[in-house]
Short mmCIF file of C-alpha atoms and ligand atoms in Angstrom, two decimals:
data_model
loop_
_atom_site.label_atom_id
_atom_site.label_comp_id
_atom_site.label_asym_id
_atom_site.label_seq_id
_atom_site.Cartn_x
_atom_site.Cartn_y
_atom_site.Cartn_z
CA MET H 737 -15.09 16.81 1.58
CA ALA H 738 -16.39 13.71 -0.25
CA ARG H 739 -15.15 10.43 1.22
CA ALA H 740 -15.07 7.13 -0.64
CA THR H 741 -17.40 4.31 0.33
CA LEU H 742 -16.40 0.69 0.86
CA GLN H 743 -17.46 0.03 -2.75
CA LYS H 744 -14.12 1.74 -3.57
CA LYS H 745 -15.20 3.20 -6.90
CA PRO H 746 -11.92 4.38 -8.53
CA GLY H 747 -13.24 7.91 -9.24
CA GLU H 748 -14.39 8.38 -5.64
CA VAL H 749 -11.16 6.97 -4.18
CA ALA H 750 -9.04 9.17 -6.46
CA SER H 751 -10.90 12.35 -5.58
CA MET H 752 -10.79 11.54 -1.86
CA PHE H 753 -6.98 11.26 -2.09
CA ASP H 754 -6.84 14.42 -4.23
CA GLY H 755 -8.51 16.15 -1.28
CA ILE H 756 -6.02 15.03 1.38
CA ALA H 757 -2.88 15.09 -0.78
CA GLU H 758 -1.31 18.26 0.65
CA ARG H 759 -1.30 16.98 4.22
CA TYR H 760 -1.05 13.26 3.51
CA ASP H 761 2.57 12.68 4.59
CA LEU H 762 2.28 14.81 7.72
CA VAL H 763 -0.85 12.97 8.87
CA ASN H 764 0.83 9.59 8.32
CA ASP H 765 3.61 10.48 10.73
CA VAL H 766 1.08 11.71 13.29
CA ILE H 767 -1.38 8.81 13.23
CA SER H 768 1.25 6.07 13.05
CA VAL H 769 3.35 7.82 15.74
CA GLY H 770 6.37 7.56 13.46
CA GLN H 771 5.98 3.79 12.85
CA ASP H 772 5.44 4.44 9.12
CA ARG H 773 9.18 5.14 8.74
CA ARG H 774 10.07 1.77 10.27
CA TRP H 775 7.51 -0.02 8.08
CA ARG H 776 8.99 1.61 4.97
CA ARG H 777 12.48 0.45 5.98
CA LEU H 778 11.19 -3.11 6.28
CA VAL H 779 9.46 -2.92 2.89
CA ARG H 780 12.79 -1.85 1.40
CA ASP H 781 14.50 -4.86 3.03
CA ALA H 782 11.78 -7.21 1.72
CA VAL H 783 12.05 -5.90 -1.86
CA ALA H 784 15.87 -6.18 -1.58
CA ALA H 785 16.43 -4.37 -4.88
CA MET H 786 19.79 -4.73 -6.60
CA PRO H 787 21.46 -1.72 -8.25
CA GLY H 788 19.84 -1.02 -11.63
CA GLU H 789 16.74 -3.16 -11.00
CA ARG H 790 13.41 -1.68 -12.06
CA VAL H 791 10.93 -1.40 -9.21
CA LEU H 792 7.30 -0.38 -9.71
CA ASP H 793 5.82 1.31 -6.63
CA LEU H 794 2.11 1.03 -7.20
CA ALA H 795 -0.38 3.36 -5.48
CA ALA H 796 2.71 5.38 -4.62
CA GLY H 797 0.79 8.54 -3.74
CA THR H 798 3.27 11.38 -3.17
CA GLY H 799 6.22 9.05 -3.76
CA THR H 800 7.28 8.78 -0.12
CA SER H 801 6.95 4.99 -0.31
CA SER H 802 9.11 4.98 -3.49
CA GLU H 803 12.15 6.77 -2.11
CA PRO H 804 13.67 3.94 -0.01
CA PHE H 805 14.38 1.85 -3.14
CA GLU H 806 16.61 4.60 -4.53
CA LEU H 807 18.97 3.97 -1.61
CA ASP H 808 19.65 0.52 -3.11
CA GLY H 809 20.38 1.98 -6.55
CA ALA H 810 17.11 0.75 -8.07
CA VAL H 811 15.25 2.63 -10.79
CA VAL H 812 11.89 3.24 -9.13
CA VAL H 813 8.71 4.18 -10.99
CA PRO H 814 5.96 5.59 -8.75
CA SER H 815 2.43 5.17 -10.14
CA ASP H 816 -0.93 6.24 -8.74
CA ILE H 817 -4.52 6.97 -9.74
CA SER H 818 -4.82 10.30 -7.87
CA ILE H 819 -3.59 13.30 -9.83
CA GLY H 820 -3.61 15.33 -6.58
CA MET H 821 -1.23 12.90 -4.86
CA LEU H 822 1.00 12.71 -7.97
CA SER H 823 1.13 16.52 -8.21
CA VAL H 824 2.30 16.87 -4.60
CA GLY H 825 4.90 14.18 -5.30
CA LYS H 826 6.08 15.83 -8.52
CA ARG H 827 6.46 19.18 -6.76
CA ARG H 828 8.49 17.54 -3.98
CA ARG H 829 10.54 15.23 -6.23
CA PRO H 830 10.52 16.55 -9.82
CA ASP H 831 13.20 14.01 -10.75
CA LEU H 832 11.03 10.93 -10.05
CA PRO H 833 9.19 9.47 -13.10
CA PHE H 834 5.62 9.57 -11.72
CA VAL H 835 3.07 7.77 -13.94
CA ALA H 836 -0.73 8.11 -13.65
CA GLY H 837 -2.56 4.78 -13.78
CA ASP H 838 -5.14 2.45 -12.29
CA ALA H 839 -3.77 -0.62 -10.51
CA THR H 840 -6.24 -2.83 -12.38
CA ALA H 841 -5.18 -1.65 -15.88
CA LEU H 842 -1.53 -0.67 -15.68
CA PRO H 843 0.07 1.35 -18.50
CA PHE H 844 3.19 -0.89 -18.55
CA ALA H 845 4.35 -3.72 -20.80
CA ASP H 846 4.40 -7.37 -19.71
CA GLY H 847 7.49 -8.31 -17.70
CA SER H 848 8.86 -4.76 -17.60
CA PHE H 849 9.82 -4.71 -13.87
CA ASP H 850 12.03 -6.82 -11.61
CA ALA H 851 9.80 -6.14 -8.62
CA VAL H 852 6.47 -4.54 -7.85
CA THR H 853 5.43 -3.22 -4.49
CA ILE H 854 2.37 -1.52 -3.04
CA SER H 855 2.20 0.12 0.38
CA PHE H 856 -1.16 0.93 1.96
CA GLY H 857 -2.69 0.99 -1.50
CA LEU H 858 -4.18 -2.44 -2.28
CA ARG H 859 -6.94 -2.04 0.33
CA ASN H 860 -8.23 0.96 -1.64
CA VAL H 861 -8.51 -0.82 -4.99
CA GLU H 862 -12.00 -1.92 -6.02
CA ASP H 863 -10.94 -5.33 -7.39
CA THR H 864 -8.07 -6.76 -5.30
CA SER H 865 -7.60 -9.86 -7.43
CA ALA H 866 -7.52 -7.91 -10.69
CA ALA H 867 -4.74 -5.72 -9.24
CA LEU H 868 -2.75 -8.77 -8.09
CA ARG H 869 -3.03 -10.29 -11.59
CA GLU H 870 -1.97 -7.00 -13.20
CA MET H 871 1.04 -6.81 -10.88
CA LEU H 872 1.96 -10.35 -11.94
CA ARG H 873 1.70 -9.37 -15.60
CA VAL H 874 4.11 -6.41 -15.41
CA VAL H 875 6.81 -8.33 -13.48
CA ARG H 876 9.31 -10.60 -15.24
CA PRO H 877 9.29 -14.35 -14.47
CA GLY H 878 11.25 -14.79 -11.24
CA GLY H 879 10.42 -11.22 -10.21
CA ARG H 880 8.79 -10.48 -6.89
CA VAL H 881 5.97 -8.61 -5.22
CA VAL H 882 5.84 -7.05 -1.76
CA VAL H 883 2.48 -5.91 -0.40
CA CYS H 884 2.56 -3.75 2.74
CA GLU H 885 -0.92 -3.30 4.14
CA PHE H 886 -2.80 -2.85 7.39
CA SER H 887 -3.85 -6.23 8.74
CA THR H 888 -5.23 -7.98 11.81
CA PRO H 889 -3.37 -7.81 15.15
CA THR H 890 -2.66 -11.35 16.27
CA TRP H 891 -3.08 -11.00 20.06
CA LYS H 892 -6.78 -10.73 20.85
CA PRO H 893 -6.62 -8.28 23.81
CA PHE H 894 -4.44 -5.95 21.73
CA ARG H 895 -6.74 -6.40 18.72
CA VAL H 896 -9.72 -5.20 20.75
CA VAL H 897 -7.85 -2.12 22.05
CA TYR H 898 -6.50 -1.38 18.58
CA GLN H 899 -9.91 -1.58 16.97
CA GLU H 900 -11.29 0.77 19.60
CA TYR H 901 -8.41 3.17 18.94
CA LEU H 902 -9.00 2.90 15.22
CA MET H 903 -12.71 3.42 15.29
CA ARG H 904 -12.68 6.32 17.73
CA ALA H 905 -9.35 8.13 17.94
CA LEU H 906 -7.91 7.85 14.45
CA PRO H 907 -10.55 9.81 12.50
CA VAL H 908 -10.71 12.43 15.25
CA VAL H 909 -6.94 13.03 15.35
CA ALA H 910 -6.47 12.89 11.57
CA GLY H 911 -9.62 14.97 11.05
CA ALA H 912 -8.17 17.71 13.27
CA VAL H 913 -4.99 17.87 11.16
CA THR H 914 -6.71 17.66 7.77
CA ARG H 915 -10.13 19.16 8.57
CA ASP H 916 -11.45 16.11 6.70
CA LYS H 917 -12.69 13.54 9.22
CA GLY H 918 -14.68 11.65 6.56
CA SER H 919 -11.60 10.40 4.71
CA TYR H 920 -10.23 8.98 7.94
CA ASP H 921 -13.58 7.39 8.82
CA TYR H 922 -13.11 5.62 5.48
CA LEU H 923 -9.56 4.63 6.50
CA ALA H 924 -10.77 3.05 9.76
CA GLU H 925 -13.68 1.26 8.06
CA SER H 926 -11.53 0.00 5.18
CA ILE H 927 -8.96 -1.43 7.60
CA ARG H 928 -11.62 -3.20 9.66
CA SER H 929 -13.18 -4.81 6.60
CA TRP H 930 -9.88 -5.79 4.93
CA HIS H 931 -8.58 -9.37 4.50
CA ASP H 932 -6.53 -10.85 7.31
CA GLN H 933 -3.03 -12.22 6.70
CA ALA H 934 -4.06 -15.72 5.57
CA ALA H 935 -6.86 -14.48 3.30
CA LEU H 936 -4.58 -12.04 1.48
CA GLY H 937 -1.99 -14.82 1.09
CA ALA H 938 -4.68 -17.00 -0.51
CA LEU H 939 -5.61 -14.21 -2.95
CA LEU H 940 -1.95 -13.89 -4.02
CA LEU H 941 -1.77 -17.64 -4.72
CA GLU H 942 -5.07 -17.55 -6.59
CA ALA H 943 -3.77 -14.68 -8.76
CA GLY H 944 -0.84 -16.87 -9.87
CA TRP H 945 1.94 -15.77 -7.52
CA GLY H 946 4.24 -18.43 -6.02
CA GLN H 947 6.31 -18.77 -2.81
CA VAL H 948 3.77 -16.67 -0.90
CA ALA H 949 4.85 -15.74 2.63
CA TYR H 950 4.13 -12.98 5.11
CA ARG H 951 5.44 -11.44 8.30
CA ASN H 952 3.61 -9.33 10.84
CA LEU H 953 4.86 -5.86 11.79
CA SER H 954 3.88 -4.09 15.01
CA GLY H 955 1.94 -7.14 16.26
CA GLY H 956 0.00 -7.52 13.02
CA ILE H 957 -1.18 -3.89 12.70
CA VAL H 958 0.62 -4.21 9.37
CA ALA H 959 1.54 -7.33 7.38
CA LEU H 960 4.20 -7.64 4.69
CA HIS H 961 3.31 -10.24 2.06
CA ARG H 962 6.00 -11.41 -0.34
CA ALA H 963 5.70 -13.65 -3.38
CA VAL H 964 7.54 -14.57 -6.56
CA LYS H 965 6.32 -14.84 -10.16
CA PRO H 966 6.86 -18.46 -11.22
CA ALA H 967 9.21 -19.01 -14.15
CA ALA H 968 7.35 -19.71 -17.42
CA GLY H 969 5.94 -23.24 -17.34
CA ALA H 970 6.77 -23.76 -13.65
CA MET H 971 4.03 -25.19 -11.43
CA GLU H 972 3.51 -24.51 -7.74
CA PRO H 973 3.63 -27.72 -5.66
CA ALA H 974 0.07 -28.75 -4.73
C1 SAM F 435 -2.79 5.41 1.65
S1 SAM F 435 -2.16 5.97 0.12
C2 SAM F 435 -0.57 5.18 0.04
C3 SAM F 435 0.46 6.02 -0.66
C4 SAM F 435 1.90 5.49 -0.55
N1 SAM F 435 2.04 4.17 -1.13
C5 SAM F 435 2.37 5.48 0.87
O1 SAM F 435 2.70 4.41 1.39
O2 SAM F 435 2.44 6.57 1.46
C6 SAM F 435 -3.11 5.00 -1.00
C7 SAM F 435 -2.89 5.40 -2.44
O3 SAM F 435 -3.56 4.45 -3.27
C8 SAM F 435 -3.95 5.12 -4.43
N2 SAM F 435 -4.95 4.30 -5.15
C9 SAM F 435 -6.18 3.97 -4.73
N3 SAM F 435 -6.81 3.23 -5.65
C10 SAM F 435 -5.93 3.08 -6.68
C11 SAM F 435 -5.99 2.40 -7.93
N4 SAM F 435 -7.09 1.74 -8.32
N5 SAM F 435 -4.91 2.45 -8.72
C12 SAM F 435 -3.79 3.12 -8.36
N6 SAM F 435 -3.68 3.79 -7.18
C13 SAM F 435 -4.74 3.77 -6.35
C14 SAM F 435 -4.50 6.43 -3.89
O4 SAM F 435 -4.65 7.41 -4.86
C15 SAM F 435 -3.47 6.76 -2.82
O5 SAM F 435 -2.47 7.60 -3.29
#
Protein backbone atom coordinates (compact mmCIF):
# COMPACT_ATOMS: atom_id res chain seq x y z
CA MET A 1 0.00 0.00 0.00
CA ALA A 2 1.27 3.53 -0.78
CA ARG A 3 2.54 5.40 2.27
CA ALA A 4 2.88 9.16 2.50
CA THR A 5 6.29 10.81 2.62
CA LEU A 6 7.37 13.49 5.06
CA GLN A 7 6.47 16.07 2.40
CA LYS A 8 2.88 15.29 3.51
CA LYS A 9 1.24 15.99 0.16
CA PRO A 10 -2.52 16.11 0.93
CA GLY A 11 -3.44 13.59 -1.80
CA GLU A 12 -0.85 11.07 -0.59
CA VAL A 13 -1.81 11.52 3.08
CA ALA A 14 -5.52 11.13 2.27
CA SER A 15 -5.03 7.95 0.26
CA MET A 16 -2.76 6.47 2.94
CA PHE A 17 -5.54 6.99 5.52
CA ASP A 18 -8.13 5.66 3.05
CA GLY A 19 -6.06 2.47 3.01
CA ILE A 20 -5.95 1.95 6.79
CA ALA A 21 -9.44 3.29 7.60
CA GLU A 22 -11.14 -0.05 8.28
CA ARG A 23 -8.68 -1.07 10.99
CA TYR A 24 -7.68 2.38 12.20
CA ASP A 25 -9.47 2.39 15.57
CA LEU A 26 -8.48 -1.18 16.43
CA VAL A 27 -4.80 -0.47 15.73
CA ASN A 28 -4.89 2.67 17.88
CA ASP A 29 -5.98 0.67 20.90
CA VAL A 30 -3.28 -1.93 20.24
CA ILE A 31 -0.29 0.37 19.68
CA SER A 32 -1.16 2.81 22.46
CA VAL A 33 -1.97 -0.08 24.84
CA GLY A 34 -5.28 1.59 25.63
CA GLN A 35 -3.74 5.00 26.48
CA ASP A 36 -5.63 6.60 23.58
CA ARG A 37 -8.86 6.40 25.63
CA ARG A 38 -7.26 8.30 28.51
CA TRP A 39 -5.82 10.92 26.13
CA ARG A 40 -9.26 11.45 24.60
CA ARG A 41 -10.77 11.97 28.06
CA LEU A 42 -8.17 14.64 28.78
CA VAL A 43 -8.82 16.37 25.45
CA ARG A 44 -12.50 16.50 26.39
CA ASP A 45 -11.59 18.09 29.76
CA ALA A 46 -9.33 20.64 28.03
CA VAL A 47 -12.01 21.65 25.51
CA ALA A 48 -14.53 21.89 28.40
CA ALA A 49 -17.48 22.35 26.05
CA MET A 50 -20.70 23.78 27.44
CA PRO A 51 -24.08 22.35 26.38
CA GLY A 52 -25.02 23.67 22.93
CA GLU A 53 -21.53 24.91 22.05
CA ARG A 54 -20.30 24.18 18.53
CA VAL A 55 -17.07 22.20 18.46
CA LEU A 56 -15.13 21.50 15.26
CA ASP A 57 -13.11 18.27 15.46
CA LEU A 58 -10.60 18.67 12.69
CA ALA A 59 -8.84 15.67 11.10
CA ALA A 60 -11.48 13.66 12.94
CA GLY A 61 -10.94 10.50 10.91
CA THR A 62 -13.63 7.96 11.82
CA GLY A 63 -15.11 10.33 14.41
CA THR A 64 -13.81 8.49 17.47
CA SER A 65 -12.07 11.67 18.63
CA SER A 66 -15.35 13.61 18.17
CA GLU A 67 -17.57 11.49 20.38
CA PRO A 68 -16.35 12.64 23.83
CA PHE A 69 -17.68 16.18 23.24
CA GLU A 70 -21.21 14.85 22.82
CA LEU A 71 -21.08 13.77 26.47
CA ASP A 72 -20.93 17.48 27.39
CA GLY A 73 -23.94 18.31 25.22
CA ALA A 74 -21.86 20.05 22.53
CA VAL A 75 -22.77 20.02 18.85
CA VAL A 76 -19.69 18.41 17.32
CA VAL A 77 -18.77 18.58 13.64
CA PRO A 78 -16.16 16.02 12.56
CA SER A 79 -14.17 17.02 9.46
CA ASP A 80 -11.42 15.19 7.59
CA ILE A 81 -9.65 15.02 4.23
CA SER A 82 -9.83 11.21 3.85
CA ILE A 83 -13.05 9.96 2.29
CA GLY A 84 -12.14 6.43 3.46
CA MET A 85 -11.91 7.51 7.11
CA LEU A 86 -15.13 9.56 6.81
CA SER A 87 -16.97 6.59 5.23
CA VAL A 88 -16.02 4.28 8.10
CA GLY A 89 -17.15 6.98 10.52
CA LYS A 90 -20.45 7.56 8.72
CA ARG A 91 -21.19 3.82 8.72
CA ARG A 92 -20.47 3.63 12.46
CA ARG A 93 -22.20 6.91 13.41
CA PRO A 94 -24.68 7.90 10.67
CA ASP A 95 -26.07 10.63 12.94
CA LEU A 96 -22.81 12.64 13.11
CA PRO A 97 -22.50 15.52 10.58
CA PHE A 98 -19.20 14.48 8.93
CA VAL A 99 -17.78 17.12 6.54
CA ALA A 100 -15.01 16.51 3.98
CA GLY A 101 -12.34 19.22 3.98
CA ASP A 102 -8.68 20.15 4.05
CA ALA A 103 -7.41 21.68 7.29
CA THR A 104 -5.69 24.46 5.34
CA ALA A 105 -8.85 25.56 3.45
CA LEU A 106 -11.81 24.81 5.69
CA PRO A 107 -15.36 24.87 4.26
CA PHE A 108 -16.71 26.85 7.26
CA ALA A 109 -17.57 30.51 7.80
CA ASP A 110 -15.47 32.85 9.95
CA GLY A 111 -16.24 32.58 13.67
CA SER A 112 -18.68 29.69 13.25
CA PHE A 113 -17.39 27.54 16.17
CA ASP A 114 -16.88 28.04 19.90
CA ALA A 115 -13.93 25.67 19.93
CA VAL A 116 -11.77 23.77 17.49
CA THR A 117 -9.75 20.71 18.31
CA ILE A 118 -7.46 18.36 16.42
CA SER A 119 -6.18 15.03 17.73
CA PHE A 120 -3.22 13.31 16.08
CA GLY A 121 -4.01 15.20 12.89
CA LEU A 122 -1.90 18.38 12.76
CA ARG A 123 1.35 16.42 12.31
CA ASN A 124 -0.04 15.07 9.03
CA VAL A 125 -0.89 18.44 7.50
CA GLU A 126 1.55 19.78 4.92
CA ASP A 127 1.48 23.40 6.16
CA THR A 128 1.13 23.48 9.97
CA SER A 129 0.95 27.26 10.23
CA ALA A 130 -1.71 27.56 7.51
CA ALA A 131 -3.86 25.05 9.43
CA LEU A 132 -3.40 26.96 12.71
CA ARG A 133 -4.45 30.21 10.98
CA GLU A 134 -7.48 28.51 9.42
CA MET A 135 -8.50 27.14 12.82
CA LEU A 136 -8.24 30.67 14.21
CA ARG A 137 -10.45 31.99 11.40
CA VAL A 138 -13.34 29.57 11.99
CA VAL A 139 -13.46 30.13 15.79
CA ARG A 140 -15.27 33.10 17.33
CA PRO A 141 -13.26 35.72 19.27
CA GLY A 142 -12.75 34.29 22.77
CA GLY A 143 -13.10 30.75 21.40
CA ARG A 144 -10.43 28.15 22.03
CA VAL A 145 -8.26 25.55 20.37
CA VAL A 146 -6.96 22.27 21.78
CA VAL A 147 -4.26 20.41 19.86
CA CYS A 148 -3.54 16.84 20.96
CA GLU A 149 -0.43 15.51 19.26
CA PHE A 150 2.50 13.18 19.77
CA SER A 151 5.42 15.10 21.23
CA THR A 152 8.83 14.70 22.85
CA PRO A 153 9.21 12.71 26.10
CA THR A 154 10.79 14.98 28.68
CA TRP A 155 12.99 12.48 30.56
CA LYS A 156 16.00 11.64 28.41
CA PRO A 157 16.46 7.94 29.35
CA PHE A 158 12.75 7.34 28.65
CA ARG A 159 12.99 9.36 25.41
CA VAL A 160 15.75 7.07 24.13
CA VAL A 161 13.79 3.89 24.98
CA TYR A 162 10.63 5.36 23.49
CA GLN A 163 12.32 6.30 20.26
CA GLU A 164 13.75 2.80 19.98
CA TYR A 165 10.29 1.36 20.60
CA LEU A 166 8.81 3.70 18.03
CA MET A 167 11.34 3.08 15.33
CA ARG A 168 11.41 -0.69 15.68
CA ALA A 169 8.34 -2.15 17.37
CA LEU A 170 5.51 0.16 16.34
CA PRO A 171 5.55 -0.42 12.55
CA VAL A 172 6.05 -4.15 13.09
CA VAL A 173 3.11 -4.53 15.49
CA ALA A 174 0.79 -2.21 13.56
CA GLY A 175 1.92 -3.74 10.26
CA ALA A 176 0.91 -7.20 11.52
CA VAL A 177 -2.62 -5.97 12.35
CA THR A 178 -3.11 -3.91 9.17
CA ARG A 179 -0.83 -5.75 6.73
CA ASP A 180 0.42 -2.23 5.89
CA LYS A 181 3.76 -1.66 7.61
CA GLY A 182 4.57 1.34 5.37
CA SER A 183 1.86 3.56 6.85
CA TYR A 184 3.21 2.91 10.32
CA ASP A 185 6.80 3.56 9.20
CA TYR A 186 5.39 6.95 8.19
CA LEU A 187 3.78 7.32 11.63
CA ALA A 188 7.08 6.66 13.42
CA GLU A 189 9.04 8.98 11.11
CA SER A 190 6.46 11.77 11.32
CA ILE A 191 6.50 11.64 15.12
CA ARG A 192 10.29 11.78 15.27
CA SER A 193 10.45 14.79 12.97
CA TRP A 194 7.56 16.69 14.60
CA HIS A 195 7.90 19.92 16.64
CA ASP A 196 8.55 19.59 20.35
CA GLN A 197 6.25 21.21 22.92
CA ALA A 198 7.87 24.66 22.92
CA ALA A 199 8.16 24.85 19.12
CA LEU A 200 4.49 24.01 18.60
CA GLY A 201 3.56 26.61 21.24
CA ALA A 202 5.57 29.19 19.29
CA LEU A 203 3.76 28.30 16.06
CA LEU A 204 0.38 28.82 17.78
CA LEU A 205 1.46 32.28 18.97
CA GLU A 206 2.80 33.14 15.53
CA ALA A 207 -0.52 32.12 13.95
CA GLY A 208 -2.33 34.67 16.15
CA TRP A 209 -3.55 32.54 19.06
CA GLY A 210 -3.29 33.94 22.60
CA GLN A 211 -2.91 32.45 26.11
CA VAL A 212 -0.92 29.52 24.71
CA ALA A 213 -0.19 26.77 27.23
CA TYR A 214 0.51 23.06 27.16
CA ARG A 215 0.63 20.01 29.39
CA ASN A 216 2.43 16.74 28.85
CA LEU A 217 0.58 13.42 28.91
CA SER A 218 2.29 10.08 29.49
CA GLY A 219 5.66 11.75 30.15
CA GLY A 220 5.48 13.84 26.99
CA ILE A 221 4.63 11.03 24.55
CA VAL A 222 1.66 13.29 23.87
CA ALA A 223 1.23 17.02 24.53
CA LEU A 224 -2.03 18.95 24.83
CA HIS A 225 -1.70 22.55 23.65
CA ARG A 226 -4.46 25.01 24.49
CA ALA A 227 -4.95 28.57 23.31
CA VAL A 228 -7.62 31.24 23.00
CA LYS A 229 -8.56 33.49 20.07
CA PRO A 230 -8.00 37.08 21.23
CA ALA A 231 -11.05 39.32 21.27
CA ALA A 232 -11.17 41.70 18.28
CA GLY A 233 -8.61 44.48 18.76
CA ALA A 234 -7.00 42.80 21.79
CA MET A 235 -3.21 42.56 21.84
CA GLU A 236 -1.12 39.85 23.47
CA PRO A 237 1.28 41.27 26.10
CA ALA A 238 4.80 41.42 24.64
C1 LIG B 1 -4.10 9.77 13.00
S1 LIG B 1 -5.62 10.23 12.27
C2 LIG B 1 -6.48 10.99 13.63
C3 LIG B 1 -7.97 10.76 13.57
C4 LIG B 1 -8.73 11.18 14.83
N1 LIG B 1 -8.59 12.60 15.10
C5 LIG B 1 -8.31 10.39 16.02
O1 LIG B 1 -7.81 10.98 16.99
O2 LIG B 1 -8.49 9.17 16.00
C6 LIG B 1 -5.12 11.63 11.31
C7 LIG B 1 -6.23 12.14 10.43
O3 LIG B 1 -5.79 13.37 9.85
C8 LIG B 1 -6.42 13.48 8.60
N2 LIG B 1 -5.74 14.52 7.80
C9 LIG B 1 -4.47 14.49 7.35
N3 LIG B 1 -4.20 15.60 6.65
C10 LIG B 1 -5.33 16.35 6.68
C11 LIG B 1 -5.68 17.63 6.15
N4 LIG B 1 -4.81 18.35 5.42
N5 LIG B 1 -6.91 18.09 6.38
C12 LIG B 1 -7.82 17.39 7.11
N6 LIG B 1 -7.55 16.16 7.63
C13 LIG B 1 -6.31 15.66 7.43
C14 LIG B 1 -6.28 12.07 8.03
O4 LIG B 1 -7.11 11.83 6.95
C15 LIG B 1 -6.59 11.23 9.26
O5 LIG B 1 -7.93 10.87 9.33
